[in-house]
CSV table of N, CA and C in Angstrom, one decimal:
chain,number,residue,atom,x,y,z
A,1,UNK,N,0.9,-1.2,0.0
A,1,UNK,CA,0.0,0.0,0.0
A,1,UNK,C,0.9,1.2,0.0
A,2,UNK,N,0.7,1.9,-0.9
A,2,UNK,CA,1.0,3.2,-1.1
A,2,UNK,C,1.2,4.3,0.5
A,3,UNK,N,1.6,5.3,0.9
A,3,UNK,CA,1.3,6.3,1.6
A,3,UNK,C,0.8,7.1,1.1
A,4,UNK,N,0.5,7.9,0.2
A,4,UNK,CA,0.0,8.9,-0.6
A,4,UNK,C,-1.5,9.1,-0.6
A,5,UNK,N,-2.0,8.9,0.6
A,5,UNK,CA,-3.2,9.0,0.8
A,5,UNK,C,-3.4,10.4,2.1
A,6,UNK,N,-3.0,11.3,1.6
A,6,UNK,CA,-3.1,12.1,3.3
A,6,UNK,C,-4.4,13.2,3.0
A,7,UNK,N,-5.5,13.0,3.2
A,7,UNK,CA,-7.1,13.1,3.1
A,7,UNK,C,-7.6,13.2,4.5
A,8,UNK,N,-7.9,14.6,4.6
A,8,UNK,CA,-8.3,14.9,5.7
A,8,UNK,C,-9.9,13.7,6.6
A,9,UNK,N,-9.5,12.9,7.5
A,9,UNK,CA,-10.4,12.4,7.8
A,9,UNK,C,-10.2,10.8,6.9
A,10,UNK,N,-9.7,11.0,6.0
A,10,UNK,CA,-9.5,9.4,5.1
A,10,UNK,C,-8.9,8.8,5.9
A,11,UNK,N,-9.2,7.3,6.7
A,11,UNK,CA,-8.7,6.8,7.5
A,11,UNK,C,-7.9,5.3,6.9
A,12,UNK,N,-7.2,5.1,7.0
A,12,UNK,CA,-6.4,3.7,6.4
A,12,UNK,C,-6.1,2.5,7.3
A,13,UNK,N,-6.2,1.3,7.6
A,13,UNK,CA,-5.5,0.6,8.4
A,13,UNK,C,-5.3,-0.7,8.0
A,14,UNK,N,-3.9,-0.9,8.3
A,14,UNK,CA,-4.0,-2.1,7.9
A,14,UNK,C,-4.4,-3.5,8.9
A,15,UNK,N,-5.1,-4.1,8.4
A,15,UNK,CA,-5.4,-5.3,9.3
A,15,UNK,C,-4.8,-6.7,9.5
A,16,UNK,N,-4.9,-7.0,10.9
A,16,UNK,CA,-4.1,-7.8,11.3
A,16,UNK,C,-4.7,-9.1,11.2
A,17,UNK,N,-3.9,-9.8,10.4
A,17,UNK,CA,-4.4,-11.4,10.3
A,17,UNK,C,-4.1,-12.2,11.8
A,18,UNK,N,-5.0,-13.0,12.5
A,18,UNK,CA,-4.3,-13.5,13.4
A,18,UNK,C,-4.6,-15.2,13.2
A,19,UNK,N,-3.6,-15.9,12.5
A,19,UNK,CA,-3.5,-17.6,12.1
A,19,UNK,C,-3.3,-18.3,12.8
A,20,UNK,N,-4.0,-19.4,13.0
A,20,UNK,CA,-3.3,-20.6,13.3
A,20,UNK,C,-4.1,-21.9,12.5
A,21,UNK,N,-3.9,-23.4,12.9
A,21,UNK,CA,-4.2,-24.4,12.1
A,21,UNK,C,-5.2,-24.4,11.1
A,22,UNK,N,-6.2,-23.6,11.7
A,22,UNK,CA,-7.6,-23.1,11.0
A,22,UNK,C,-7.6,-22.1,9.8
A,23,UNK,N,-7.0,-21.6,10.3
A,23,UNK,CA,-7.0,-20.2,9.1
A,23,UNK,C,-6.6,-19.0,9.9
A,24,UNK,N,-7.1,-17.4,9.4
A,24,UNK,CA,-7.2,-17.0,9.9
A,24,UNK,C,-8.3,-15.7,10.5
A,25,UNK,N,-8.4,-15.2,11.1
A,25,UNK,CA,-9.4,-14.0,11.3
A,25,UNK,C,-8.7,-12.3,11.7
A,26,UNK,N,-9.9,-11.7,10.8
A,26,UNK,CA,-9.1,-9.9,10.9
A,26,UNK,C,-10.2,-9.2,11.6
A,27,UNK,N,-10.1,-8.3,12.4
A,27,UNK,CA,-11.0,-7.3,13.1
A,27,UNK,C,-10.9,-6.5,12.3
A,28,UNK,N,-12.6,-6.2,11.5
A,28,UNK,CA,-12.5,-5.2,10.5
A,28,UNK,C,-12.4,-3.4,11.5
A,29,UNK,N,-13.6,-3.9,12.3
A,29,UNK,CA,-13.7,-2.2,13.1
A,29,UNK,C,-14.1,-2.9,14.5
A,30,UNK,N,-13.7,-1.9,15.5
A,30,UNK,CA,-13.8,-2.0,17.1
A,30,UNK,C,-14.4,-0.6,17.3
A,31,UNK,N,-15.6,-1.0,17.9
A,31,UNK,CA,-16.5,0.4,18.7
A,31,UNK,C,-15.3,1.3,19.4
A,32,UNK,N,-14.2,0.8,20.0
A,32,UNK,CA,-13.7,1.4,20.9
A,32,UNK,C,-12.7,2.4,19.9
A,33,UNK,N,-12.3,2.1,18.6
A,33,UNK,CA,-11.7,2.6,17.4
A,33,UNK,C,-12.2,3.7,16.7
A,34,UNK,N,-13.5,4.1,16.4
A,34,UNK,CA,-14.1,4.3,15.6
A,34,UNK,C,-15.0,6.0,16.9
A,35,UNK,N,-15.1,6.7,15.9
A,35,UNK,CA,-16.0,8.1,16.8
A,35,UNK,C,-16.9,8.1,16.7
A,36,UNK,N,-17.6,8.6,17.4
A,36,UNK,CA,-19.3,8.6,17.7
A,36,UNK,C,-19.9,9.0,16.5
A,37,UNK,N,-21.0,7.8,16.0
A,37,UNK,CA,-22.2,8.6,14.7
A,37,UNK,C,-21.0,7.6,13.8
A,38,UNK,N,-19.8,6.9,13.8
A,38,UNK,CA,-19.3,6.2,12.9
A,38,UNK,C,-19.9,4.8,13.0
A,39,UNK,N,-20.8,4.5,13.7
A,39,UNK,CA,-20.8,2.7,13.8
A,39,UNK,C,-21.3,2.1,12.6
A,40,UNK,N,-21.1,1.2,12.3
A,40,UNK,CA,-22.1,0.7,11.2
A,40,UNK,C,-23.3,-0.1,11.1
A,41,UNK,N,-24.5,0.1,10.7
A,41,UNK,CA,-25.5,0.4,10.2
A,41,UNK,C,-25.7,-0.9,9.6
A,42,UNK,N,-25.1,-1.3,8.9
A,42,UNK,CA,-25.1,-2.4,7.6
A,42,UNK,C,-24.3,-2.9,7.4
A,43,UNK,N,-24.0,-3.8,6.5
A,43,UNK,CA,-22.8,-4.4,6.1
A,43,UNK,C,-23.0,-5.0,4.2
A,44,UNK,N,-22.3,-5.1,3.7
A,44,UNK,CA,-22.6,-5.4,2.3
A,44,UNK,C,-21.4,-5.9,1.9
A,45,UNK,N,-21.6,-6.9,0.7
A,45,UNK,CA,-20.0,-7.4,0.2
A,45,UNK,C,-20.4,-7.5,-1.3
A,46,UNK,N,-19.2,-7.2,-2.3
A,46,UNK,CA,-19.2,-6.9,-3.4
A,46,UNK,C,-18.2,-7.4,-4.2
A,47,UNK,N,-18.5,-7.4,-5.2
A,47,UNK,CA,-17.2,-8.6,-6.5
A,47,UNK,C,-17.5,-7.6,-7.5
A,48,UNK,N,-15.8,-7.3,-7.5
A,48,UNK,CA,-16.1,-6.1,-8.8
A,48,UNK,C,-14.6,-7.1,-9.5
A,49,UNK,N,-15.0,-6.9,-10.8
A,49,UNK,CA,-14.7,-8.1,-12.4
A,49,UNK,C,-13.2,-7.3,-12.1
A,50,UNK,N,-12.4,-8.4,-12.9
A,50,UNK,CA,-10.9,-7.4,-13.2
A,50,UNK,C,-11.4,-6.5,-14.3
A,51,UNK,N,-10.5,-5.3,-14.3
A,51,UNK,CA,-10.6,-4.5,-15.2
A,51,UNK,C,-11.8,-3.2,-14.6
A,52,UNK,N,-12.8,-3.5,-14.1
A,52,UNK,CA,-14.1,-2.6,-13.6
A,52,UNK,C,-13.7,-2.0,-12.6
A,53,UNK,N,-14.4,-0.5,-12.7
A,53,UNK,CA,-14.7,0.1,-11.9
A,53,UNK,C,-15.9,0.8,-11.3
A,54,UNK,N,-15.8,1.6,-9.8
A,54,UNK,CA,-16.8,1.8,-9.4
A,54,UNK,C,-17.0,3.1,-9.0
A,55,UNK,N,-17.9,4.1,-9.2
A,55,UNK,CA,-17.5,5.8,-8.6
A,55,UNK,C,-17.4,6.5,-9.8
A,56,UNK,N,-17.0,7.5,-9.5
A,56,UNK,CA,-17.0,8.1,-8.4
A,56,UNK,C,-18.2,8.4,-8.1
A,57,UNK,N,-18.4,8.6,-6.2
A,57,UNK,CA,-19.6,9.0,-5.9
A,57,UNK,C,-19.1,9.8,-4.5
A,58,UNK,N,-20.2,10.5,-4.0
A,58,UNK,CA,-20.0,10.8,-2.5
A,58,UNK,C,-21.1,10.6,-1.6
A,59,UNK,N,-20.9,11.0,-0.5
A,59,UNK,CA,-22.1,10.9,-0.1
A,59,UNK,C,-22.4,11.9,0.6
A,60,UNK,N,-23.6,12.9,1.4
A,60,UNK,CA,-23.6,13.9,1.9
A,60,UNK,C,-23.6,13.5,3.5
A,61,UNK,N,-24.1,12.9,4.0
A,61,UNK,CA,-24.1,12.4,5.3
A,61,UNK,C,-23.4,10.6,5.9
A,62,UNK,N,-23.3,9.6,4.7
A,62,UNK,CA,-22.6,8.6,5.5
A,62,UNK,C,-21.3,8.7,5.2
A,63,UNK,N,-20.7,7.5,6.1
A,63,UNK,CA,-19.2,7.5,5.9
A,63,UNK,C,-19.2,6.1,5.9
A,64,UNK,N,-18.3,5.6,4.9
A,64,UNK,CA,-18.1,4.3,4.6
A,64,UNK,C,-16.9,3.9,4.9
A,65,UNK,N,-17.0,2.4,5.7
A,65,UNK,CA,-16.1,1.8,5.9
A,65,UNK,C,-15.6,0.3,5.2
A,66,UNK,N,-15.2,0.7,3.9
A,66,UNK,CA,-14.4,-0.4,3.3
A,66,UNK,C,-13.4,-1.2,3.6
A,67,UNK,N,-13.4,-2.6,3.2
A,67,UNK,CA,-12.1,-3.3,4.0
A,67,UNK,C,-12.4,-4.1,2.1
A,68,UNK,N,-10.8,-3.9,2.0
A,68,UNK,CA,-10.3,-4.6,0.8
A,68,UNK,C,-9.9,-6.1,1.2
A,69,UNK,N,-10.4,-7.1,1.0
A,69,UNK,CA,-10.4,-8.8,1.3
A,69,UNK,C,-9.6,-9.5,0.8
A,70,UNK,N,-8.2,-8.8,0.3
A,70,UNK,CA,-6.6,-9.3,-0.1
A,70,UNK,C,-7.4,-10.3,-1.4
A,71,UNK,N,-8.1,-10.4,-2.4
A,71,UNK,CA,-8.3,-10.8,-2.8
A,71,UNK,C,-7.8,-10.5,-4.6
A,72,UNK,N,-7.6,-9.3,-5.1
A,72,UNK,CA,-7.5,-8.6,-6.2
A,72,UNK,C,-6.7,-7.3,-5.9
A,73,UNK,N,-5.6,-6.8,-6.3
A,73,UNK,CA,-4.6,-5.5,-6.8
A,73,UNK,C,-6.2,-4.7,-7.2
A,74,UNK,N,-6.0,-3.7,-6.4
A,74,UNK,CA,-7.1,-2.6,-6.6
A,74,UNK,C,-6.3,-1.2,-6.3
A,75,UNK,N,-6.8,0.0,-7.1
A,75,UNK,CA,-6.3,1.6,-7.0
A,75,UNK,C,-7.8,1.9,-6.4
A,76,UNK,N,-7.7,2.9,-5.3
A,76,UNK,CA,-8.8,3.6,-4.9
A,76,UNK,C,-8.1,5.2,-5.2
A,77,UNK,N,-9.2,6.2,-5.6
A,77,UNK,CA,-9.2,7.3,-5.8
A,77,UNK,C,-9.8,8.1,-4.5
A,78,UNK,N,-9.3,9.2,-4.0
A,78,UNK,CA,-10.4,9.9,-3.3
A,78,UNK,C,-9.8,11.2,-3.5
A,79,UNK,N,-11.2,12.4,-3.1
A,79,UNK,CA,-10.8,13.7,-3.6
A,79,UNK,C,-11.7,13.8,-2.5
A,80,UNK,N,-10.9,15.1,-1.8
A,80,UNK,CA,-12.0,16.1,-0.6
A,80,UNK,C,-12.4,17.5,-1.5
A,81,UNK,N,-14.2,17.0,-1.4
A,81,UNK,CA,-15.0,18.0,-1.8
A,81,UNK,C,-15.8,19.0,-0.5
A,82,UNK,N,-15.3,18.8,0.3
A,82,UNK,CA,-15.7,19.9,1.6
A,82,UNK,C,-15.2,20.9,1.9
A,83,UNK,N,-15.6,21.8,1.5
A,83,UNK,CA,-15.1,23.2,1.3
A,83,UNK,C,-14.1,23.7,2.6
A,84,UNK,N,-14.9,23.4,3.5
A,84,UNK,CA,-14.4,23.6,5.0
A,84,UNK,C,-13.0,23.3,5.7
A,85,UNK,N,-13.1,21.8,4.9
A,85,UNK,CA,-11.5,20.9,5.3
A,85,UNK,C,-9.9,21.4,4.4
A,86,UNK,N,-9.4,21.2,5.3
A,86,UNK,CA,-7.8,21.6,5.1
A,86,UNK,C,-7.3,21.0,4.1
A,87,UNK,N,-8.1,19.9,3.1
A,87,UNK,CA,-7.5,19.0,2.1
A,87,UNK,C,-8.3,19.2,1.2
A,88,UNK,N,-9.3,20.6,1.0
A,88,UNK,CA,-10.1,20.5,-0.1
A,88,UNK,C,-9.7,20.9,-1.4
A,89,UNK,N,-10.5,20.0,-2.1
A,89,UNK,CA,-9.8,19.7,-3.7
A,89,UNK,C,-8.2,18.7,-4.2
A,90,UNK,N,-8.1,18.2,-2.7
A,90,UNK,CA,-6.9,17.1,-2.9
A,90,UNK,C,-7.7,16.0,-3.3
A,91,UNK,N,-6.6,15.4,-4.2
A,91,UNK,CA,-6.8,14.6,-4.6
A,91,UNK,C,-5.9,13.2,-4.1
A,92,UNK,N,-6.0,12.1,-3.9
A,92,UNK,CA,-5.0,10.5,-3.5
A,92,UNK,C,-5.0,9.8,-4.0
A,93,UNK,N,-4.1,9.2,-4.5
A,93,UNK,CA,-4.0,7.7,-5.0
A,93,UNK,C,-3.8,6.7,-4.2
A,94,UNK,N,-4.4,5.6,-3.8
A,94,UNK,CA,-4.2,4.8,-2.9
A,94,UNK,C,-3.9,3.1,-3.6
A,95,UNK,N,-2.9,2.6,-3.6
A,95,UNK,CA,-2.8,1.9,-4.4
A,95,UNK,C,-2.9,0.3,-3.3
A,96,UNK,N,-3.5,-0.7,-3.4
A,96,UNK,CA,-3.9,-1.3,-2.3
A,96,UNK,C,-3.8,-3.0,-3.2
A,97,UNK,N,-2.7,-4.4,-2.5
A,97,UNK,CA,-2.6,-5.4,-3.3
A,97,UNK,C,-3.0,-6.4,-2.6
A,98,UNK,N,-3.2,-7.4,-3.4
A,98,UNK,CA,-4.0,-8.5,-2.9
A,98,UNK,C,-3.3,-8.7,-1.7
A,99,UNK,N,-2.5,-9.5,-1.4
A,99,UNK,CA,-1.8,-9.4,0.0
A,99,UNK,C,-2.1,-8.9,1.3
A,100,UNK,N,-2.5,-7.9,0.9
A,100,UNK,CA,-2.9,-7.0,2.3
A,100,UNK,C,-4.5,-7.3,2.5
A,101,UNK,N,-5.3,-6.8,3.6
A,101,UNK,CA,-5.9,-6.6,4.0
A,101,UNK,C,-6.4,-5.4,4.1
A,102,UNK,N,-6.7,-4.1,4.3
A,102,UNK,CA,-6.3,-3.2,4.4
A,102,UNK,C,-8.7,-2.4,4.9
A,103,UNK,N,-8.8,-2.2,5.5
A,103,UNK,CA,-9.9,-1.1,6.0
A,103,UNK,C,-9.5,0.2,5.2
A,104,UNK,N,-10.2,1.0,5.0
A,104,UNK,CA,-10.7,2.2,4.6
A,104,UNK,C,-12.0,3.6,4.9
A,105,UNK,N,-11.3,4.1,6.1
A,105,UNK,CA,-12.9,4.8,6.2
A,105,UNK,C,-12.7,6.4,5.7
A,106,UNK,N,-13.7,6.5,4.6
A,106,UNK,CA,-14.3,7.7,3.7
A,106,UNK,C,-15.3,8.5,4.6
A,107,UNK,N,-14.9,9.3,5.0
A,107,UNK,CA,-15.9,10.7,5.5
A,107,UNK,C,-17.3,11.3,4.3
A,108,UNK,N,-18.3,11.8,4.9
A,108,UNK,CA,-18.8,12.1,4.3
A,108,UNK,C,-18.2,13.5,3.6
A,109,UNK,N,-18.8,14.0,1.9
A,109,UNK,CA,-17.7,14.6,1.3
A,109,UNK,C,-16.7,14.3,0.4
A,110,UNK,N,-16.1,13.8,0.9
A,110,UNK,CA,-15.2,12.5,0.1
A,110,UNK,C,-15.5,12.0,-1.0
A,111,UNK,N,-15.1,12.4,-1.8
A,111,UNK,CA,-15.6,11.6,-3.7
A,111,UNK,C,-14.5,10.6,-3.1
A,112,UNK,N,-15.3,9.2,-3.9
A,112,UNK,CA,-14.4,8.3,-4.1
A,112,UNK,C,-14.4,7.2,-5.1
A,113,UNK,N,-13.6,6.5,-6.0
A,113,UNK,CA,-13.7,5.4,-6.6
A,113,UNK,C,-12.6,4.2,-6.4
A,114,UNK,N,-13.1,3.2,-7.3
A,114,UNK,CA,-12.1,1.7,-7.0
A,114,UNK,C,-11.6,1.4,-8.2
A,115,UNK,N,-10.7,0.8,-8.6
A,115,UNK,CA,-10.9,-0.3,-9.9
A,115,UNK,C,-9.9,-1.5,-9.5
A,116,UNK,N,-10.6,-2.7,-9.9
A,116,UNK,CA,-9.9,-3.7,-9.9
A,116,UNK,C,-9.0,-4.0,-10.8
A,117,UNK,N,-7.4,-3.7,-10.5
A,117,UNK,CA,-6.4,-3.5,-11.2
A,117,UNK,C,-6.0,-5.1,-11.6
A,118,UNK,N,-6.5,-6.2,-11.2
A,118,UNK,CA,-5.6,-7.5,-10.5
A,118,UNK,C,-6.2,-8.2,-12.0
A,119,UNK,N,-5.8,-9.2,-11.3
A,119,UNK,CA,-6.3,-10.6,-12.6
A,119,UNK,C,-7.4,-11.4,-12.0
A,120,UNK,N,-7.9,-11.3,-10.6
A,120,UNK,CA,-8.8,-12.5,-9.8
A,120,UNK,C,-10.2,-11.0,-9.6
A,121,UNK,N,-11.5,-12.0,-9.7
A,121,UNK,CA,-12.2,-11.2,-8.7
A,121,UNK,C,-12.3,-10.6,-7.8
A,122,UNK,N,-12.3,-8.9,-7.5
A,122,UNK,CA,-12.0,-8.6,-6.0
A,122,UNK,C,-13.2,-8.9,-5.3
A,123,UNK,N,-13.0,-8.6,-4.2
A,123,UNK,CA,-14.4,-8.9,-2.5
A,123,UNK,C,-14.1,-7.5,-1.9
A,124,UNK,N,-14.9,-7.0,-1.6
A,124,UNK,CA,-14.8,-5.7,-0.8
A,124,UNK,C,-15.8,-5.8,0.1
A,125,UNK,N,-15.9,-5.4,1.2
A,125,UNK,CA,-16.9,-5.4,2.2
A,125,UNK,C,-17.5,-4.0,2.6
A,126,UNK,N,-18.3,-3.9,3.1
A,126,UNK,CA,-18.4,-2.0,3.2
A,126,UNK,C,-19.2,-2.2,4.6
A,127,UNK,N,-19.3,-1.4,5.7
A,127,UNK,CA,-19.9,-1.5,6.6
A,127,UNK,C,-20.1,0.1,7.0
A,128,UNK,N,-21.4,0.9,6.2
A,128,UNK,CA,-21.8,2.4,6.3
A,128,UNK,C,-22.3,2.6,7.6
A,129,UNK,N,-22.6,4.1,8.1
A,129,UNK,CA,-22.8,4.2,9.1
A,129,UNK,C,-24.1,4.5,8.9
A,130,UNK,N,-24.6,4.9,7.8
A,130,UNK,CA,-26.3,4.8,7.7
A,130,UNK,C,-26.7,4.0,6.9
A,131,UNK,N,-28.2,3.6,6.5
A,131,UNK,CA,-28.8,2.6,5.8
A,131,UNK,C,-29.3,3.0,4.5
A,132,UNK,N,-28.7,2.1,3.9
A,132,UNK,CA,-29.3,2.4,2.3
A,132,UNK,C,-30.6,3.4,1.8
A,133,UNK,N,-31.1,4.0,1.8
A,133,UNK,CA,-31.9,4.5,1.1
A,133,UNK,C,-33.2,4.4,2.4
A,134,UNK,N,-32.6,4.7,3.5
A,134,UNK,CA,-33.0,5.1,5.5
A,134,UNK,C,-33.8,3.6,5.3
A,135,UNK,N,-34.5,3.9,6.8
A,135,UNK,CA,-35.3,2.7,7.0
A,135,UNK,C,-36.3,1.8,5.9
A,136,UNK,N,-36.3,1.0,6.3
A,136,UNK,CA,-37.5,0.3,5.3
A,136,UNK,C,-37.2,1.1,3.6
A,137,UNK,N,-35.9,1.4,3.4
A,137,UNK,CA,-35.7,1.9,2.1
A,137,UNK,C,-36.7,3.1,1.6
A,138,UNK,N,-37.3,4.0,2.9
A,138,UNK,CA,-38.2,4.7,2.3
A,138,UNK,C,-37.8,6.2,2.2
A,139,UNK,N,-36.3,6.0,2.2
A,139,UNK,CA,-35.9,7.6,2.2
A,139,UNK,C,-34.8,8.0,0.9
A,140,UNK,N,-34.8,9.1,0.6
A,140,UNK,CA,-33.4,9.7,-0.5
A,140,UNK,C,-32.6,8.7,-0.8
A,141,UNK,N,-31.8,8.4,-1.4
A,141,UNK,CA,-30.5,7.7,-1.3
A,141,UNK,C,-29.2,8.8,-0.8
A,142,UNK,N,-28.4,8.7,-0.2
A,142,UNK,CA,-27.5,9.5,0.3
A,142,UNK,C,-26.3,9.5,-1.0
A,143,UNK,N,-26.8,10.0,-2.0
A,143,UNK,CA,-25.3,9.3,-2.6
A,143,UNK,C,-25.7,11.2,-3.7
A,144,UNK,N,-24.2,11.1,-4.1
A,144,UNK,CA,-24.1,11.8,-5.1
A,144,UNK,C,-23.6,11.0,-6.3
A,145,UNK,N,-23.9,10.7,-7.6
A,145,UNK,CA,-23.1,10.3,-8.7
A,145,UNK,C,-21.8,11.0,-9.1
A,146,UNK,N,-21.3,10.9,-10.1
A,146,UNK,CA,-20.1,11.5,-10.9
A,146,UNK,C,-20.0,10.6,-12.1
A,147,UNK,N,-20.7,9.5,-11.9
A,147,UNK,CA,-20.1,8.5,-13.3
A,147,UNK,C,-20.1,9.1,-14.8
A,148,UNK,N,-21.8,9.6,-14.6
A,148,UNK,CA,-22.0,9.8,-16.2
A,148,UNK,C,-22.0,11.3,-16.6
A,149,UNK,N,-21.5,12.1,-15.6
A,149,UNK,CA,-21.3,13.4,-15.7
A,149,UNK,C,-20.0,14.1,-16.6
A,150,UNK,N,-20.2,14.4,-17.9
A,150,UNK,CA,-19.4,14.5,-18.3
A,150,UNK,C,-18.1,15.8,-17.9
A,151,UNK,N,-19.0,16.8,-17.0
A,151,UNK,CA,-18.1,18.1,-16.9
A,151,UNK,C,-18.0,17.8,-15.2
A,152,UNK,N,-18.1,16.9,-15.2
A,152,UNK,CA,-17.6,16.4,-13.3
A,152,UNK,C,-15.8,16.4,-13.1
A,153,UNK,N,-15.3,17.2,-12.2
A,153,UNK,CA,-14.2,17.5,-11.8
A,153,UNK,C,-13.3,16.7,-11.5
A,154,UNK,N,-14.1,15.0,-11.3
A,154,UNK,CA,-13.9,14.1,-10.7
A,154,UNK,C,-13.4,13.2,-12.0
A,155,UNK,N,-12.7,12.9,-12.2
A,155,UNK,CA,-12.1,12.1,-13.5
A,155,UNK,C,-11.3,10.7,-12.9
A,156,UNK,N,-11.6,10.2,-13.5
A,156,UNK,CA,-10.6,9.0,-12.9
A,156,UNK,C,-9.6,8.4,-14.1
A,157,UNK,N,-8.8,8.3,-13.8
A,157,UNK,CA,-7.2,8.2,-14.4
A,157,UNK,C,-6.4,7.2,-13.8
A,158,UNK,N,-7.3,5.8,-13.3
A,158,UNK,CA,-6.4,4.4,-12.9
A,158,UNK,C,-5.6,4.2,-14.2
């Protein structure tokens, strides 16, 4: 994994495999880790193809907590769109390989994308702090696009 990720609020960590005869197991997130209004809400897991990608998008109020599943060589992109923050209009490259394990938590604001750089199927897991589209799916989606926007600032250049 790259360093080149210094995004105000972009959190990185790498995770610790702990093995024995069995296999092994990683603590994605610890309540005692994480700030208040970050817990997660949900959980989802995703298979993005080699070659594909996903984003850019943001969101106005959740923050997502990604864990890459050492499964597929992936580039994540993020850009701070919050006018407020000391990193606004930076852009990161985060370059992240199967090998690792690696969490990811994106603040709300945060444009962000993936692409599966690798040869194998990646697995990504996401564990948001709010719920899809609110309770019983009966609210907004919290998301902003960028994909099909052609004069969007947000370009992606994996």
């Amino acid at each position: 994994m790259n360093p080149d990720y210094n995004i105000t609020g972009v959190d990185i960590k790498r995770l610790k495999a702990f093995e024995d005869q069995r296999g092994w197991l990683a603590e994605i997130y610890r309540a005692d880790e994480l700030d208040e209004g970050q817990f997660p809400q949900m959980a989802y897991i995703s298979m993005t193809r080699p070659g594909m990608s996903r984003g850019p998008h943001e969101h106005r109020c959740q923050t997502d907590l990604f864990c890459f599943l050492g499964t597929s060589d992936f580039v994540l992109l993020v850009w701070d769109n919050r006018p407020d923050s000391l990193t606004y209009r930076k852009k990161a490259r985060i370059e992240i390989n199967r090998e690792e394990l690696v969490s990811v938590k994106i603040p709300p604001g945060v444009v962000h994308a993936y692409k599966n750089m690798g040869e194998n199927e990646g697995l990504i897991l996401n564990a948001p702090n709010k719920l899809y589209a609110g309770r019983k799916r009966r609210e907004e989606v919290d998301e902003i696009r960028y994909e099909d926007d052609p004069g969007s600032p947000f370009k992606i250049d994996f």
